[in-house]
Short mmCIF file of C-alpha atoms in Angstrom, two decimals:
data_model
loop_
_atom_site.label_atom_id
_atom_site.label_comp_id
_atom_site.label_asym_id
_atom_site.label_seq_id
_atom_site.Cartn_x
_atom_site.Cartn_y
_atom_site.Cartn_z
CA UNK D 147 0.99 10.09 50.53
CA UNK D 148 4.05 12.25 50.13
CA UNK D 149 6.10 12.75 47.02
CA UNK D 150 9.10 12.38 49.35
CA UNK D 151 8.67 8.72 49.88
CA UNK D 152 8.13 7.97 46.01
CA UNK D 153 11.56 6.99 44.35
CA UNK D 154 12.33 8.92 41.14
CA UNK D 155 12.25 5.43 39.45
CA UNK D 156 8.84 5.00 40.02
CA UNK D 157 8.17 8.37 38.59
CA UNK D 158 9.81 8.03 35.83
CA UNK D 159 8.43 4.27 35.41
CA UNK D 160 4.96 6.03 35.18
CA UNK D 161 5.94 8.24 32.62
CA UNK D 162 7.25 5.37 30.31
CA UNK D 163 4.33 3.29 30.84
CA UNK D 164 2.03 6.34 29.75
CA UNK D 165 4.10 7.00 26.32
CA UNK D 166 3.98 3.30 25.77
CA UNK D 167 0.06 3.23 26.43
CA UNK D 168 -0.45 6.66 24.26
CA UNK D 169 1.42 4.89 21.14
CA UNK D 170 -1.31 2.37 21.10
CA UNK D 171 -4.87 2.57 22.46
CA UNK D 172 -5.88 0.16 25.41
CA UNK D 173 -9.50 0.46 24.36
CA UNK D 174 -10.81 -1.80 21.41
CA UNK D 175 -13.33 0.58 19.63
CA UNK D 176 -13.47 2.02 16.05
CA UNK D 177 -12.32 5.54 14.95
CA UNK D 178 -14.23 6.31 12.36
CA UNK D 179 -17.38 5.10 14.00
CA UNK D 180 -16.37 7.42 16.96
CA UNK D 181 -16.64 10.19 14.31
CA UNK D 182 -19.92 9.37 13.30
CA UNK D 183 -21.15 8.96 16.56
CA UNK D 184 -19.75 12.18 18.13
CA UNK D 185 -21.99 14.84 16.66
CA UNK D 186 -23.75 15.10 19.63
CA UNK D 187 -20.63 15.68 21.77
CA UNK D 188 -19.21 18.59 19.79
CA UNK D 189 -21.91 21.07 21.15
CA UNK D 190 -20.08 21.21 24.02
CA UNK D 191 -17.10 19.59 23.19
CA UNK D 192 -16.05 21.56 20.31
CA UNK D 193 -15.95 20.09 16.74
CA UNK D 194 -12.72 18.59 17.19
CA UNK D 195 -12.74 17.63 21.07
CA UNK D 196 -11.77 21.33 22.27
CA UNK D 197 -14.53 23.28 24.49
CA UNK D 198 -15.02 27.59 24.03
CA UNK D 199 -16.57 27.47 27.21
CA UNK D 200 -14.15 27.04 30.04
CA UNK D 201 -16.30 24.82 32.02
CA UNK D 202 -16.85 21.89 29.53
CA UNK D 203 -13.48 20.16 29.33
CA UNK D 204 -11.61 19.92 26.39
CA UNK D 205 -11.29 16.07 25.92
CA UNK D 206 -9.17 16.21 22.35
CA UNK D 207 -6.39 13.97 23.21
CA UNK D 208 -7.66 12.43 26.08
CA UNK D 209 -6.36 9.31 26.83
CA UNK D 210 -9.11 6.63 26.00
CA UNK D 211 -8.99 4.55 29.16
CA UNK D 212 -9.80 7.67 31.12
CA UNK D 213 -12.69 8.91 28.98
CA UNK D 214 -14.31 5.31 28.87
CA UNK D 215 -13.92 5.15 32.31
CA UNK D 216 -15.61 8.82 33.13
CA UNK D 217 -18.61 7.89 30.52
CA UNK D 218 -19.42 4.62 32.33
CA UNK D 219 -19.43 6.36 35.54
CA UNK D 220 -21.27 9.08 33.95
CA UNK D 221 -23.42 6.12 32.80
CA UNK D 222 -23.64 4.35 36.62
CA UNK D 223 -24.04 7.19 38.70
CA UNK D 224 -21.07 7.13 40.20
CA UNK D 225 -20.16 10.61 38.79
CA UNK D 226 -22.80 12.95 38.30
CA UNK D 227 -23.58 15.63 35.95
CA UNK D 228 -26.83 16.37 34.41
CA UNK D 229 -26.07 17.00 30.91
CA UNK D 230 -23.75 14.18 30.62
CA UNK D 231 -25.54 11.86 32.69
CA UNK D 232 -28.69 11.53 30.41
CA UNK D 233 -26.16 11.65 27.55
CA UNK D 234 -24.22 8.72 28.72
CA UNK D 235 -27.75 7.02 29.63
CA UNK D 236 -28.17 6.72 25.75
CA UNK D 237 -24.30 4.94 24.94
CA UNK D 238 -24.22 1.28 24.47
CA UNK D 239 -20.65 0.11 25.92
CA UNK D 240 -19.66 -0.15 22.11
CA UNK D 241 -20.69 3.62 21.46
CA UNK D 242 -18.70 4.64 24.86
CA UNK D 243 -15.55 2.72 23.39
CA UNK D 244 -15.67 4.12 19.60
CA UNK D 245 -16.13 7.50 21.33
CA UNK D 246 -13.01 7.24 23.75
CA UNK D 247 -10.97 6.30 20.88
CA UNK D 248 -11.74 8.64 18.32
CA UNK D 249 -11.22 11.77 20.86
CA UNK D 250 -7.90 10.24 21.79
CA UNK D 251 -7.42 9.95 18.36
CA UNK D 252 -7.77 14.19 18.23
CA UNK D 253 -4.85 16.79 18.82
CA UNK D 254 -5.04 18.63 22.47
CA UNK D 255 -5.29 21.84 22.60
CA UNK D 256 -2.54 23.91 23.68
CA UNK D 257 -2.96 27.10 25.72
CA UNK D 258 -1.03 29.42 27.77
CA UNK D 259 -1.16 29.73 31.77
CA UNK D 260 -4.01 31.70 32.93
CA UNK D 261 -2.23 33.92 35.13
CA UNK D 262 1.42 34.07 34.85
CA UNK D 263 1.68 35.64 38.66
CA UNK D 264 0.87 32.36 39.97
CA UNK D 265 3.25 30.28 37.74
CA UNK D 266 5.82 29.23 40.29
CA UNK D 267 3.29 28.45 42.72
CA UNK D 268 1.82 26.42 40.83
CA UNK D 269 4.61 24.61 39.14
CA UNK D 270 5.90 24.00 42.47
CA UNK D 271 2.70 22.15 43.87
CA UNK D 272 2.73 20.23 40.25
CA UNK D 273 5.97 19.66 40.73
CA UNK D 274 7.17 18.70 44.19
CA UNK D 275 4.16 19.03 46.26
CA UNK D 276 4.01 20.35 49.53
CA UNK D 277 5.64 18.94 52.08
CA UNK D 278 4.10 20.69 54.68
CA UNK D 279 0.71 19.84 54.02
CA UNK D 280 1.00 16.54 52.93
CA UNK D 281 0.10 18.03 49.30
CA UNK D 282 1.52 15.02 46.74
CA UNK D 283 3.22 16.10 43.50
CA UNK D 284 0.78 15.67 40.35
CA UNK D 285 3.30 15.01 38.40
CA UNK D 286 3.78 11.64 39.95
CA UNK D 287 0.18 10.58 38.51
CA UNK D 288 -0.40 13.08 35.70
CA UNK D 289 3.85 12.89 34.25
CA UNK D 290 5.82 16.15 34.29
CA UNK D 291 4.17 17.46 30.79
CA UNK D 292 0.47 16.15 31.87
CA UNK D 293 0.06 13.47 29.82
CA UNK D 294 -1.29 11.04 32.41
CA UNK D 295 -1.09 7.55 32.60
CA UNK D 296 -3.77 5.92 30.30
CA UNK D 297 -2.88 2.44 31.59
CA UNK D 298 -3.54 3.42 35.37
CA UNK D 299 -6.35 5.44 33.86
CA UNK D 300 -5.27 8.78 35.22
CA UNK D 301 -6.03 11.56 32.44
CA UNK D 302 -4.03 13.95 30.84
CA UNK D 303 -4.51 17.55 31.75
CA UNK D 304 -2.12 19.76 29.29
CA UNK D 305 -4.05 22.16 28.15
CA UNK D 306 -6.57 22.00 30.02
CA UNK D 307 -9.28 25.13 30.63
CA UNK D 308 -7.91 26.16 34.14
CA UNK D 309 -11.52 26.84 35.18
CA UNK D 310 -12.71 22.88 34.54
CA UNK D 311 -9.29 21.59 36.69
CA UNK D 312 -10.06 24.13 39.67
CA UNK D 313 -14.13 23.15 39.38
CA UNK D 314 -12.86 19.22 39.64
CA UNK D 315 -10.28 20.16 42.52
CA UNK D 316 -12.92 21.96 44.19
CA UNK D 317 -15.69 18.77 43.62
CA UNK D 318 -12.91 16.18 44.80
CA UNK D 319 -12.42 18.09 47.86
CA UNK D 320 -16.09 18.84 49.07
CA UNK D 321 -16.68 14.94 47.70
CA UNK D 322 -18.93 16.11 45.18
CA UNK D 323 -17.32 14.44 42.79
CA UNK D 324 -16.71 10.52 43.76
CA UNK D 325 -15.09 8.78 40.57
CA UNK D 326 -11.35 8.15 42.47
CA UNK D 327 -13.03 5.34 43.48
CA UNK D 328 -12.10 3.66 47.07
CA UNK D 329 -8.68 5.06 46.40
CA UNK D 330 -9.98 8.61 47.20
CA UNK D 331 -7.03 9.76 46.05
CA UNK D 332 -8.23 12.63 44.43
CA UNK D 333 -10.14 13.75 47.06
CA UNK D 334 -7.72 13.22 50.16
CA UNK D 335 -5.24 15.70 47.96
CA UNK D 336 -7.79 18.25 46.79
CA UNK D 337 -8.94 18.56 50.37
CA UNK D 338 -5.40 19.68 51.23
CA UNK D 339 -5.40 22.47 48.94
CA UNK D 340 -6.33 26.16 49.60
CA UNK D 341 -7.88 28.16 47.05
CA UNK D 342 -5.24 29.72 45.75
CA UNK D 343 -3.33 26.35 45.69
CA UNK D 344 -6.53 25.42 43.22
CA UNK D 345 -5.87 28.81 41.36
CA UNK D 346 -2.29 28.43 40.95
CA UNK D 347 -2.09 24.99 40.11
CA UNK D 348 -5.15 24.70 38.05
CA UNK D 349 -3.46 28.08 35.71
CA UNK D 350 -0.36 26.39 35.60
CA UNK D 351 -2.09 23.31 34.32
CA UNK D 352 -3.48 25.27 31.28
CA UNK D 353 -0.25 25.78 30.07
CA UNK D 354 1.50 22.17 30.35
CA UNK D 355 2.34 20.86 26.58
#
């Protein structure tokens, strides 16, 4: 797929339908019980959603139809990680919704790019793609300030640690990571990207608000 062939209505249809999602939670879980039940997620989460260690995502913010959906695949087997994957073993679907929501509920953090030299680089393959490669714009998934798309259940990756996005990018392309689904859309466009397209973007990424 090619930016090129997506109209700008589209685009800008996806951003609307994102605000409109954000404004309301699609999922049907509890708030406060997410708080109770989170206690075990802030030791690598952070106490309010936001990871110190670059390689545990920051999920403050997160849009809760992408978080239920990554802790039932968690759950399944169809992503795979360890640490979460014997957490998610012990979350009754009630549990995984009350969680989503309550980290929704949570301010995103907000950080800088991680390396300003690769800033238009990176904006541009966020931006507009590359044509060249076949590279799609993220932007026409993610929105223009990373917010995603919680109804299509694409997440939102403003401030997010650029060494998480470039770990994903780099999963999606080998196809260690599998939760696109039998889109593959994640993994057809990570596999077109170079590492320093996966640098660039994923620093430029940190810094969306």
């Amino acid at each position: 797929m090619n930016i090129k062939l997506a109209p700008l209505f589209a685009i800008a249809g996806l951003a609307f339908v994102a605000t409109q999602a954000q404004a309301e939670s699609l999922v049907n879980g509890s708030i406060d019980a997410g708080k109770a039940k989170a206690l075990t997620c802030t030791a690598c989460h952070g106490p309010e959603g936001n990871s110190s260690n670059a390689l545990w995502p920051n999920i403050a913010g997160q849009n809760a139809p992408y978080l239920l959906a990554q802790l039932q695949a968690f759950k399944s087997g169809t992503r795979n990680d360890p640490l979460m994957t014997s957490q998610a073993m012990l979350l009754s679907d009630e549990d995984m919704a009350d969680l989503a929501v309550y980290f929704e509920s949570l301010p995103a953090a907000a950080q800088a790019v991680q390396d300003a030299s690769t800033v238009d680089r990176g904006e541009a393959l966020y931006r507009g793609g590359d044509t060249a490669n076949g590279t799609t714009a993220c932007l026409a998934c993610h929105g223009p300030t990373g917010r995603g798309n919680p109804a299509a259940k694409y997440p939102a990756l403003h401030g997010q640690h650029a060494a998480y996005t470039a770990k994903q990018l780099r999963d999606y392309a080998s196809g260690a990571r599998e939760s696109d689904g039998k889109t593959r859309i994640m993994r057809d466009i990570a596999a077109t990207l170079s590492d320093e397209d996966i640098a660039a973007l994923s620093s430029y990424v940190q810094g969306l608000r």
